Amino acid sequence: MPYNLPATRVLMNSLRQVMAEDGETRSRLDQVVHLIASTMVADVCSIYHREADGTLLLIATEGLKPEAVNKTRMGSSEGLVGYVARTAEPIAIEDAPRHPAFSYRPETGEDPFHAFLGVPILRTGGVIGVLVVQNRTERVYRDEEVETLQTIAMVLAEIVHRISEDQSSAQPDRRARGQNGGNLRGRIFCEGLGYGRAVLHDPVVPAARFFAADQKQEALRLEQGLKDLRASIDRMMLIDGAALGEDPRDVMEAYRLLAHDTSWAEKLQEGVRSGLSAEASVDRARREHRAKLQAARDPYLRERLHDLEDLDNRLLRVLGGEESKPQITGESSVLVARRLGPAELLEYAKLGLKGILMEEAAASSHAAIVARALSIPAIGGIEGLTTLIEQDDYVIVDAEQGQAHIRPDDAVYDAYKSRVALRSERQAVYASLRGLPAQTKDGKTVSLMLNAGLDLDLDMMDQAGADGVGLFRTEFQFLVSETLPRLEDQIALYRRVLDRAAGRPVIFRTLDLGGDKVLPILNQLREENPALGWRSIRFALDHKGLFRRQLRALVRAAGEGALTVMFPMVTTPEEFREARALLEEEVAWTLKRTGQKPSKLEIGVMLETPALAFALPDLAGEVDFLSVGTNDLLQFFFAADRMTPSVSDRYALISPSALRFLRMVAETCQTAGIRLSVCGEATATPLAAFCFAAFGYTSLSMSASSIGPVKQALRSIDLAGFRRGLDQALNEPNDAFRNQVLRIALEHGADIPDA
């Protein structure tokens, strides 16, 4: 099959003429398949459209029997066409009938054809069809031929999409409220409630802009677009960077470096030289980044690919001018995206947002960090989101329960309004309790602390009425930077945290890296089960230089004030002793060189593995306090990942086995003289807080939004009476154990909203 760059340009020019013509969609597709077959010297060219039920319908062909059009249909898991649609990857086969996925359809007359090349037709991240060429002879398609067909598929996406629009044109306007589109579930990134019309983030390249009329002019336009993009990011760093705090600002700096990457720019210029417009060249790069992202497992690589895709989107908006800018009007808006980069989110936020929905599932992603800093209700991890919501759909973002309601009916909308009003009333009640202690009816006081990891989290201390910081996650400073933070940078961060706490206690958790939190500059080996692998204190003790530098920074930051440090995921007494010895060496080193040491040094351990629970007696007199890390502990206790829907119902703190275990830990610590605290999502509900407090846990650490509800609930209960009832329930649990515990709490005066 003769193939060269001039032939590709001829094909692109011919396609441009067809795309510019008026006419019925299917007749234009007939012209397209004829053009592709003749230019690429293929015996067959066919287009399959993905129908609403997921099947693939033959809608145009050159070379197969015409009567098969609109009749031949492949299942989503059937044949080579189904394989391409299912994997969203191209496939090139020398002899198709011998391939195990081949499905013979006699009505098409495809008997004499052997060589097969199929590519997905993609739009907004989803497969909407498949483009195929076939030849009679057995042959190997070259990489440049595959790339050409992928480019053509990109051009065809808008025409094929119109078929779906034509099919649904007779349907009523689904965007209106009242045409309920159902509920989607995801992971809460930032708590809250929001409502508005959907604004789709991913820009779509208009068909009319796929080809370069003047390649030299198009190259200049792309170059200018890149300059404008870089200038806008530089301005954003100057104007918005200081307001965000240290960690989000580091995220933005890494993002800025990617925008100045010369290899990315050269790849885009190559596309223009092949005959594509600047927009189409960027769109092609975006599709490549998405394809690589699907295959990438390394979290750091995925984050870089995410940021590159975000840069592609921003550049498309720059090239498109005013008409490509985010269409957010004065009406309330909810941003819907496959994934968001930090810079894009900042720009949208300036225009006003009521909520964010994303397919991206990582709560540690750059966008999630910035969303929390901006306090915008956000939910992530919604699979297939961008194919389920249309522009201007009405959407409720319920980031209290992790749900999105699409085109809610009036009953759902009225319930949402009531919840917003009730939320406002409750916030007023919680605000009135700000200066009061979390003291139960029978006089037991519990410290309610804040979980934090960013400068901006500390802004919530006074607003929430927190007694201090029960968990400061120190790893964020490492995760968002391209390089290891210097000793001076670490000292500055820890000093700011202590200053802003204004004398209130702060518990610094040392580096919790590894697992799903991969340090960018260390090439960590891929693990089969990273949650159980080389992470947390194991990682730190194997990188003593890195660990000691952090411990030195903590000691230096404390000066002559108090310092409280805890080590994560300790499983044996030996690990704790080794880590404690390193910290004490750094205290001695600092005293020798600066003449200063912390006036009070408290060293604790996180209980995140059942193994440590049975080693606690061996640490009596060595550990000052213990903090239960409920997220990992319950995951290991139940052998169930709380983020896996199929087993999430097996992950329950309010269960007889889990509470008996936590009671045993409390009794062991009380005997050994170890102070008890808890940090983790499980502390954030009043019922869980009652149980921990009843067992003798004196400090509970949680998100800022949970402190008010938990404080109100604790102030309403007779804790001693609840403890007696809870012990009895643990001896004689019934099948509805949570309701059994709830009833006991209510019997002893508990005021629990939505109980």
PDB file of C-alpha atoms in Angstrom, residues 169-414:
ATOM      1  CA  SER A 169     -33.378  14.914  18.531  1.00  0.00           C
ATOM      2  CA  ALA A 170     -36.937  13.683  18.896  1.00  0.00           C
ATOM      3  CA  GLN A 171     -36.470  13.190  22.636  1.00  0.00           C
ATOM      4  CA  PRO A 172     -37.665  15.874  25.094  1.00  0.00           C
ATOM      5  CA  ASP A 173     -35.087  18.309  26.480  1.00  0.00           C
ATOM      6  CA  ARG A 174     -33.386  16.190  29.125  1.00  0.00           C
ATOM      7  CA  ARG A 175     -31.482  19.174  30.444  1.00  0.00           C
ATOM      8  CA  ALA A 176     -34.509  20.553  32.229  1.00  0.00           C
ATOM      9  CA  ARG A 177     -35.034  19.815  35.884  1.00  0.00           C
ATOM     10  CA  GLY A 178     -37.706  17.187  36.256  1.00  0.00           C
ATOM     11  CA  GLN A 179     -36.366  14.758  33.630  1.00  0.00           C
ATOM     12  CA  ASN A 180     -34.484  12.749  36.240  1.00  0.00           C
ATOM     13  CA  GLY A 181     -31.230  11.327  34.944  1.00  0.00           C
ATOM     14  CA  GLY A 182     -30.423   9.280  38.051  1.00  0.00           C
ATOM     15  CA  ASN A 183     -27.786   9.342  40.749  1.00  0.00           C
ATOM     16  CA  LEU A 184     -24.042   8.843  40.499  1.00  0.00           C
ATOM     17  CA  ARG A 185     -21.806   7.880  43.401  1.00  0.00           C
ATOM     18  CA  GLY A 186     -18.211   8.906  43.990  1.00  0.00           C
ATOM     19  CA  ARG A 187     -15.579   9.814  46.531  1.00  0.00           C
ATOM     20  CA  ILE A 188     -15.841  13.019  48.529  1.00  0.00           C
ATOM     21  CA  PHE A 189     -12.925  15.366  47.854  1.00  0.00           C
ATOM     22  CA  CYS A 190     -14.340  18.428  49.609  1.00  0.00           C
ATOM     23  CA  GLU A 191     -17.495  18.360  51.717  1.00  0.00           C
ATOM     24  CA  GLY A 192     -20.539  20.528  51.039  1.00  0.00           C
ATOM     25  CA  LEU A 193     -23.685  20.919  48.936  1.00  0.00           C
ATOM     26  CA  GLY A 194     -23.921  22.584  45.534  1.00  0.00           C
ATOM     27  CA  TYR A 195     -26.423  23.008  42.723  1.00  0.00           C
ATOM     28  CA  GLY A 196     -26.293  24.412  39.205  1.00  0.00           C
ATOM     29  CA  ARG A 197     -26.123  23.781  35.477  1.00  0.00           C
ATOM     30  CA  ALA A 198     -23.389  21.483  34.216  1.00  0.00           C
ATOM     31  CA  VAL A 199     -20.414  23.062  32.466  1.00  0.00           C
ATOM     32  CA  LEU A 200     -18.357  20.486  30.550  1.00  0.00           C
ATOM     33  CA  HIS A 201     -14.652  21.105  30.886  1.00  0.00           C
ATOM     34  CA  ASP A 202     -13.099  19.283  27.916  1.00  0.00           C
ATOM     35  CA  PRO A 203     -13.083  21.607  24.890  1.00  0.00           C
ATOM     36  CA  VAL A 204     -14.246  20.108  21.573  1.00  0.00           C
ATOM     37  CA  VAL A 205     -12.417  21.036  18.382  1.00  0.00           C
ATOM     38  CA  PRO A 206     -14.957  22.115  15.702  1.00  0.00           C
ATOM     39  CA  ALA A 207     -14.750  20.035  12.523  1.00  0.00           C
ATOM     40  CA  ALA A 208     -14.086  23.169  10.484  1.00  0.00           C
ATOM     41  CA  ARG A 209     -10.805  23.670  12.338  1.00  0.00           C
ATOM     42  CA  PHE A 210      -9.179  20.302  11.701  1.00  0.00           C
ATOM     43  CA  PHE A 211      -7.065  21.304   8.709  1.00  0.00           C
ATOM     44  CA  ALA A 212      -4.437  23.955   8.062  1.00  0.00           C
ATOM     45  CA  ALA A 213      -5.233  26.148   5.050  1.00  0.00           C
ATOM     46  CA  ASP A 214      -1.797  27.786   5.327  1.00  0.00           C
ATOM     47  CA  GLN A 215       0.746  25.675   7.153  1.00  0.00           C
ATOM     48  CA  LYS A 216       3.241  28.491   7.693  1.00  0.00           C
ATOM     49  CA  GLN A 217       0.531  30.742   9.137  1.00  0.00           C
ATOM     50  CA  GLU A 218      -0.792  27.872  11.268  1.00  0.00           C
ATOM     51  CA  ALA A 219       2.698  27.235  12.695  1.00  0.00           C
ATOM     52  CA  LEU A 220       2.960  30.904  13.664  1.00  0.00           C
ATOM     53  CA  ARG A 221      -0.504  30.766  15.267  1.00  0.00           C
ATOM     54  CA  LEU A 222       0.512  27.721  17.314  1.00  0.00           C
ATOM     55  CA  GLU A 223       3.733  29.411  18.406  1.00  0.00           C
ATOM     56  CA  GLN A 224       1.830  32.495  19.520  1.00  0.00           C
ATOM     57  CA  GLY A 225      -0.710  30.321  21.332  1.00  0.00           C
ATOM     58  CA  LEU A 226       2.078  28.635  23.283  1.00  0.00           C
ATOM     59  CA  LYS A 227       3.534  32.028  24.232  1.00  0.00           C
ATOM     60  CA  ASP A 228       0.122  33.260  25.412  1.00  0.00           C
ATOM     61  CA  LEU A 229      -0.453  30.062  27.386  1.00  0.00           C
ATOM     62  CA  ARG A 230       2.886  30.330  29.184  1.00  0.00           C
ATOM     63  CA  ALA A 231       2.357  33.999  29.916  1.00  0.00           C
ATOM     64  CA  SER A 232      -1.081  33.306  31.425  1.00  0.00           C
ATOM     65  CA  ILE A 233       0.365  30.630  33.726  1.00  0.00           C
ATOM     66  CA  ASP A 234       3.204  32.938  34.779  1.00  0.00           C
ATOM     67  CA  ARG A 235       0.664  35.656  35.605  1.00  0.00           C
ATOM     68  CA  MET A 236      -1.403  33.188  37.589  1.00  0.00           C
ATOM     69  CA  MET A 237       1.646  32.227  39.629  1.00  0.00           C
ATOM     70  CA  LEU A 238       2.280  35.878  40.493  1.00  0.00           C
ATOM     71  CA  ILE A 239      -1.311  36.822  41.266  1.00  0.00           C
ATOM     72  CA  ASP A 240      -2.797  33.671  42.801  1.00  0.00           C
ATOM     73  CA  GLY A 241       0.236  31.728  44.016  1.00  0.00           C
ATOM     74  CA  ALA A 242       0.776  33.591  47.263  1.00  0.00           C
ATOM     75  CA  ALA A 243      -2.877  33.250  48.280  1.00  0.00           C
ATOM     76  CA  LEU A 244      -2.892  29.479  47.918  1.00  0.00           C
ATOM     77  CA  GLY A 245      -0.261  28.529  50.469  1.00  0.00           C
ATOM     78  CA  GLU A 246       2.931  26.517  50.089  1.00  0.00           C
ATOM     79  CA  ASP A 247       1.669  23.151  48.821  1.00  0.00           C
ATOM     80  CA  PRO A 248      -0.726  24.291  46.068  1.00  0.00           C
ATOM     81  CA  ARG A 249       1.890  26.833  44.996  1.00  0.00           C
ATOM     82  CA  ASP A 250       4.411  23.998  44.540  1.00  0.00           C
ATOM     83  CA  VAL A 251       1.826  22.164  42.452  1.00  0.00           C
ATOM     84  CA  MET A 252       1.485  25.221  40.228  1.00  0.00           C
ATOM     85  CA  GLU A 253       5.248  25.608  39.858  1.00  0.00           C
ATOM     86  CA  ALA A 254       5.620  22.023  38.624  1.00  0.00           C
ATOM     87  CA  TYR A 255       2.753  22.685  36.219  1.00  0.00           C
ATOM     88  CA  ARG A 256       4.475  25.825  34.914  1.00  0.00           C
ATOM     89  CA  LEU A 257       7.638  23.835  34.124  1.00  0.00           C
ATOM     90  CA  LEU A 258       5.617  21.420  31.988  1.00  0.00           C
ATOM     91  CA  ALA A 259       4.196  24.334  29.985  1.00  0.00           C
ATOM     92  CA  HIS A 260       7.742  25.362  29.034  1.00  0.00           C
ATOM     93  CA  ASP A 261       8.722  21.839  27.923  1.00  0.00           C
ATOM     94  CA  THR A 262      10.230  22.098  24.408  1.00  0.00           C
ATOM     95  CA  SER A 263       9.509  18.455  23.475  1.00  0.00           C
ATOM     96  CA  TRP A 264       5.765  19.015  23.963  1.00  0.00           C
ATOM     97  CA  ALA A 265       5.871  22.096  21.722  1.00  0.00           C
ATOM     98  CA  GLU A 266       7.858  20.276  19.027  1.00  0.00           C
ATOM     99  CA  LYS A 267       5.311  17.437  18.958  1.00  0.00           C
ATOM    100  CA  LEU A 268       2.551  19.971  18.318  1.00  0.00           C
ATOM    101  CA  GLN A 269       4.503  21.630  15.516  1.00  0.00           C
ATOM    102  CA  GLU A 270       4.983  18.210  13.870  1.00  0.00           C
ATOM    103  CA  GLY A 271       1.210  17.871  13.662  1.00  0.00           C
ATOM    104  CA  VAL A 272       0.889  21.225  11.914  1.00  0.00           C
ATOM    105  CA  ARG A 273       3.606  20.252   9.432  1.00  0.00           C
ATOM    106  CA  SER A 274       1.567  17.137   8.534  1.00  0.00           C
ATOM    107  CA  GLY A 275      -1.391  19.302   7.484  1.00  0.00           C
ATOM    108  CA  LEU A 276      -3.386  19.566  10.698  1.00  0.00           C
ATOM    109  CA  SER A 277      -4.588  22.828  12.169  1.00  0.00           C
ATOM    110  CA  ALA A 278      -3.077  24.003  15.441  1.00  0.00           C
ATOM    111  CA  GLU A 279      -6.238  22.880  17.263  1.00  0.00           C
ATOM    112  CA  ALA A 280      -6.240  19.434  15.651  1.00  0.00           C
ATOM    113  CA  SER A 281      -2.559  18.947  16.448  1.00  0.00           C
ATOM    114  CA  VAL A 282      -3.193  19.776  20.106  1.00  0.00           C
ATOM    115  CA  ASP A 283      -6.235  17.504  20.130  1.00  0.00           C
ATOM    116  CA  ARG A 284      -4.147  14.651  18.738  1.00  0.00           C
ATOM    117  CA  ALA A 285      -1.568  15.167  21.502  1.00  0.00           C
ATOM    118  CA  ARG A 286      -4.380  15.220  24.059  1.00  0.00           C
ATOM    119  CA  ARG A 287      -5.680  11.863  22.822  1.00  0.00           C
ATOM    120  CA  GLU A 288      -2.184  10.389  23.039  1.00  0.00           C
ATOM    121  CA  HIS A 289      -1.806  11.621  26.609  1.00  0.00           C
ATOM    122  CA  ARG A 290      -5.162  10.056  27.481  1.00  0.00           C
ATOM    123  CA  ALA A 291      -4.178   6.738  25.909  1.00  0.00           C
ATOM    124  CA  LYS A 292      -0.889   6.679  27.864  1.00  0.00           C
ATOM    125  CA  LEU A 293      -2.780   7.615  31.005  1.00  0.00           C
ATOM    126  CA  GLN A 294      -5.031   4.567  30.669  1.00  0.00           C
ATOM    127  CA  ALA A 295      -1.977   2.296  30.655  1.00  0.00           C
ATOM    128  CA  ALA A 296       0.034   4.114  33.364  1.00  0.00           C
ATOM    129  CA  ARG A 297       0.038   2.634  36.868  1.00  0.00           C
ATOM    130  CA  ASP A 298       2.668   4.806  38.493  1.00  0.00           C
ATOM    131  CA  PRO A 299       0.890   7.604  40.455  1.00  0.00           C
ATOM    132  CA  TYR A 300       3.596  10.163  39.714  1.00  0.00           C
ATOM    133  CA  LEU A 301       3.529   9.436  35.971  1.00  0.00           C
ATOM    134  CA  ARG A 302      -0.266   9.610  35.964  1.00  0.00           C
ATOM    135  CA  GLU A 303      -0.172  13.028  37.638  1.00  0.00           C
ATOM    136  CA  ARG A 304       2.284  14.325  35.037  1.00  0.00           C
ATOM    137  CA  LEU A 305       0.100  12.966  32.202  1.00  0.00           C
ATOM    138  CA  HIS A 306      -2.937  14.554  33.833  1.00  0.00           C
ATOM    139  CA  ASP A 307      -1.175  17.902  33.900  1.00  0.00           C
ATOM    140  CA  LEU A 308      -0.142  17.521  30.243  1.00  0.00           C
ATOM    141  CA  GLU A 309      -3.753  16.846  29.278  1.00  0.00           C
ATOM    142  CA  ASP A 310      -4.776  19.921  31.228  1.00  0.00           C
ATOM    143  CA  LEU A 311      -2.195  21.964  29.307  1.00  0.00           C
ATOM    144  CA  ASP A 312      -3.648  20.610  26.050  1.00  0.00           C
ATOM    145  CA  ASN A 313      -7.090  21.796  27.136  1.00  0.00           C
ATOM    146  CA  ARG A 314      -5.812  25.226  28.123  1.00  0.00           C
ATOM    147  CA  LEU A 315      -3.970  25.636  24.827  1.00  0.00           C
ATOM    148  CA  LEU A 316      -7.121  24.699  22.900  1.00  0.00           C
ATOM    149  CA  ARG A 317      -8.968  27.464  24.737  1.00  0.00           C
ATOM    150  CA  VAL A 318      -6.199  29.954  23.986  1.00  0.00           C
ATOM    151  CA  LEU A 319      -6.262  29.059  20.270  1.00  0.00           C
ATOM    152  CA  GLY A 320     -10.049  29.225  20.156  1.00  0.00           C
ATOM    153  CA  GLY A 321     -10.181  32.750  21.589  1.00  0.00           C
ATOM    154  CA  GLU A 322     -13.318  34.110  23.214  1.00  0.00           C
ATOM    155  CA  GLU A 323     -15.651  31.366  21.968  1.00  0.00           C
ATOM    156  CA  SER A 324     -13.530  28.674  23.629  1.00  0.00           C
ATOM    157  CA  LYS A 325     -13.480  30.257  27.064  1.00  0.00           C
ATOM    158  CA  PRO A 326     -15.351  28.487  29.889  1.00  0.00           C
ATOM    159  CA  GLN A 327     -19.058  29.128  29.411  1.00  0.00           C
ATOM    160  CA  ILE A 328     -19.893  30.015  32.989  1.00  0.00           C
ATOM    161  CA  THR A 329     -22.566  32.673  33.225  1.00  0.00           C
ATOM    162  CA  GLY A 330     -24.195  34.425  36.143  1.00  0.00           C
ATOM    163  CA  GLU A 331     -26.257  31.291  36.773  1.00  0.00           C
ATOM    164  CA  SER A 332     -24.928  28.792  39.313  1.00  0.00           C
ATOM    165  CA  SER A 333     -22.624  26.288  37.652  1.00  0.00           C
ATOM    166  CA  VAL A 334     -21.232  22.829  38.386  1.00  0.00           C
ATOM    167  CA  LEU A 335     -18.007  21.917  36.632  1.00  0.00           C
ATOM    168  CA  VAL A 336     -17.925  18.430  35.072  1.00  0.00           C
ATOM    169  CA  ALA A 337     -14.605  16.977  33.933  1.00  0.00           C
ATOM    170  CA  ARG A 338     -12.759  13.769  33.282  1.00  0.00           C
ATOM    171  CA  ARG A 339      -9.955  15.336  35.202  1.00  0.00           C
ATOM    172  CA  LEU A 340      -8.931  18.863  36.184  1.00  0.00           C
ATOM    173  CA  GLY A 341      -5.526  20.471  36.427  1.00  0.00           C
ATOM    174  CA  PRO A 342      -4.806  23.008  39.170  1.00  0.00           C
ATOM    175  CA  ALA A 343      -4.560  25.999  36.834  1.00  0.00           C
ATOM    176  CA  GLU A 344      -7.867  25.241  35.097  1.00  0.00           C
ATOM    177  CA  LEU A 345      -9.635  24.904  38.429  1.00  0.00           C
ATOM    178  CA  LEU A 346      -8.295  28.253  39.611  1.00  0.00           C
ATOM    179  CA  GLU A 347      -9.621  29.981  36.493  1.00  0.00           C
ATOM    180  CA  TYR A 348     -13.063  28.400  36.816  1.00  0.00           C
ATOM    181  CA  ALA A 349     -13.191  29.281  40.508  1.00  0.00           C
ATOM    182  CA  LYS A 350     -12.732  32.978  39.674  1.00  0.00           C
ATOM    183  CA  LEU A 351     -15.915  32.807  37.610  1.00  0.00           C
ATOM    184  CA  GLY A 352     -17.888  31.213  40.403  1.00  0.00           C
ATOM    185  CA  LEU A 353     -18.585  27.516  40.975  1.00  0.00           C
ATOM    186  CA  LYS A 354     -21.124  25.722  43.150  1.00  0.00           C
ATOM    187  CA  GLY A 355     -19.570  22.287  42.785  1.00  0.00           C
ATOM    188  CA  ILE A 356     -17.148  20.008  40.952  1.00  0.00           C
ATOM    189  CA  LEU A 357     -17.620  16.487  39.582  1.00  0.00           C
ATOM    190  CA  MET A 358     -14.677  14.486  38.223  1.00  0.00           C
ATOM    191  CA  GLU A 359     -13.884  11.041  36.889  1.00  0.00           C
ATOM    192  CA  GLU A 360     -10.448  11.366  38.532  1.00  0.00           C
ATOM    193  CA  ALA A 361     -10.465   9.178  41.639  1.00  0.00           C
ATOM    194  CA  ALA A 362      -7.411  10.295  43.634  1.00  0.00           C
ATOM    195  CA  ALA A 363      -8.170  12.466  46.649  1.00  0.00           C
ATOM    196  CA  SER A 364      -4.471  13.412  46.651  1.00  0.00           C
ATOM    197  CA  SER A 365      -4.617  14.726  43.055  1.00  0.00           C
ATOM    198  CA  HIS A 366      -3.595  18.308  42.392  1.00  0.00           C
ATOM    199  CA  ALA A 367      -7.175  19.378  41.648  1.00  0.00           C
ATOM    200  CA  ALA A 368      -8.465  17.803  44.869  1.00  0.00           C
ATOM    201  CA  ILE A 369      -5.831  19.685  46.886  1.00  0.00           C
ATOM    202  CA  VAL A 370      -6.822  22.994  45.301  1.00  0.00           C
ATOM    203  CA  ALA A 371     -10.576  22.263  45.597  1.00  0.00           C
ATOM    204  CA  ARG A 372     -10.214  21.790  49.338  1.00  0.00           C
ATOM    205  CA  ALA A 373      -8.171  24.973  49.561  1.00  0.00           C
ATOM    206  CA  LEU A 374     -10.992  26.843  47.802  1.00  0.00           C
ATOM    207  CA  SER A 375     -13.775  25.083  49.797  1.00  0.00           C
ATOM    208  CA  ILE A 376     -15.734  24.052  46.695  1.00  0.00           C
ATOM    209  CA  PRO A 377     -17.924  20.934  47.165  1.00  0.00           C
ATOM    210  CA  ALA A 378     -16.254  18.247  45.054  1.00  0.00           C
ATOM    211  CA  ILE A 379     -16.778  14.558  44.258  1.00  0.00           C
ATOM    212  CA  GLY A 380     -14.390  12.383  42.269  1.00  0.00           C
ATOM    213  CA  GLY A 381     -14.086   8.816  41.095  1.00  0.00           C
ATOM    214  CA  ILE A 382     -17.335   8.829  39.071  1.00  0.00           C
ATOM    215  CA  GLU A 383     -16.696   6.353  36.277  1.00  0.00           C
ATOM    216  CA  GLY A 384     -17.951   7.408  32.830  1.00  0.00           C
ATOM    217  CA  LEU A 385     -19.068  10.780  34.189  1.00  0.00           C
ATOM    218  CA  THR A 386     -18.518  12.814  31.014  1.00  0.00           C
ATOM    219  CA  THR A 387     -20.632  10.431  28.944  1.00  0.00           C
ATOM    220  CA  LEU A 388     -23.560  10.620  31.396  1.00  0.00           C
ATOM    221  CA  ILE A 389     -23.929  14.393  31.794  1.00  0.00           C
ATOM    222  CA  GLU A 390     -24.644  16.880  29.016  1.00  0.00           C
ATOM    223  CA  GLN A 391     -23.905  20.583  28.835  1.00  0.00           C
ATOM    224  CA  ASP A 392     -26.473  22.599  30.830  1.00  0.00           C
ATOM    225  CA  ASP A 393     -27.944  19.592  32.669  1.00  0.00           C
ATOM    226  CA  TYR A 394     -29.127  20.528  36.141  1.00  0.00           C
ATOM    227  CA  VAL A 395     -26.933  18.830  38.767  1.00  0.00           C
ATOM    228  CA  ILE A 396     -26.933  18.554  42.556  1.00  0.00           C
ATOM    229  CA  VAL A 397     -23.518  17.919  44.104  1.00  0.00           C
ATOM    230  CA  ASP A 398     -24.088  16.188  47.429  1.00  0.00           C
ATOM    231  CA  ALA A 399     -20.557  16.093  48.780  1.00  0.00           C
ATOM    232  CA  GLU A 400     -21.871  15.135  52.202  1.00  0.00           C
ATOM    233  CA  GLN A 401     -23.014  11.699  51.032  1.00  0.00           C
ATOM    234  CA  GLY A 402     -20.827  11.370  47.922  1.00  0.00           C
ATOM    235  CA  GLN A 403     -23.663  11.556  45.380  1.00  0.00           C
ATOM    236  CA  ALA A 404     -24.483  13.567  42.281  1.00  0.00           C
ATOM    237  CA  HIS A 405     -28.121  13.882  41.213  1.00  0.00           C
ATOM    238  CA  ILE A 406     -28.488  14.424  37.449  1.00  0.00           C
ATOM    239  CA  ARG A 407     -31.525  16.385  36.242  1.00  0.00           C
ATOM    240  CA  PRO A 408     -33.230  15.958  39.642  1.00  0.00           C
ATOM    241  CA  ASP A 409     -37.002  15.947  39.767  1.00  0.00           C
ATOM    242  CA  ASP A 410     -38.864  18.492  41.868  1.00  0.00           C
ATOM    243  CA  ALA A 411     -39.036  16.202  44.908  1.00  0.00           C
ATOM    244  CA  VAL A 412     -35.254  15.702  44.961  1.00  0.00           C
ATOM    245  CA  TYR A 413     -34.656  19.410  44.357  1.00  0.00           C
ATOM    246  CA  ASP A 414     -37.011  20.419  47.186  1.00  0.00           C
TER     247      ASP A 414
END
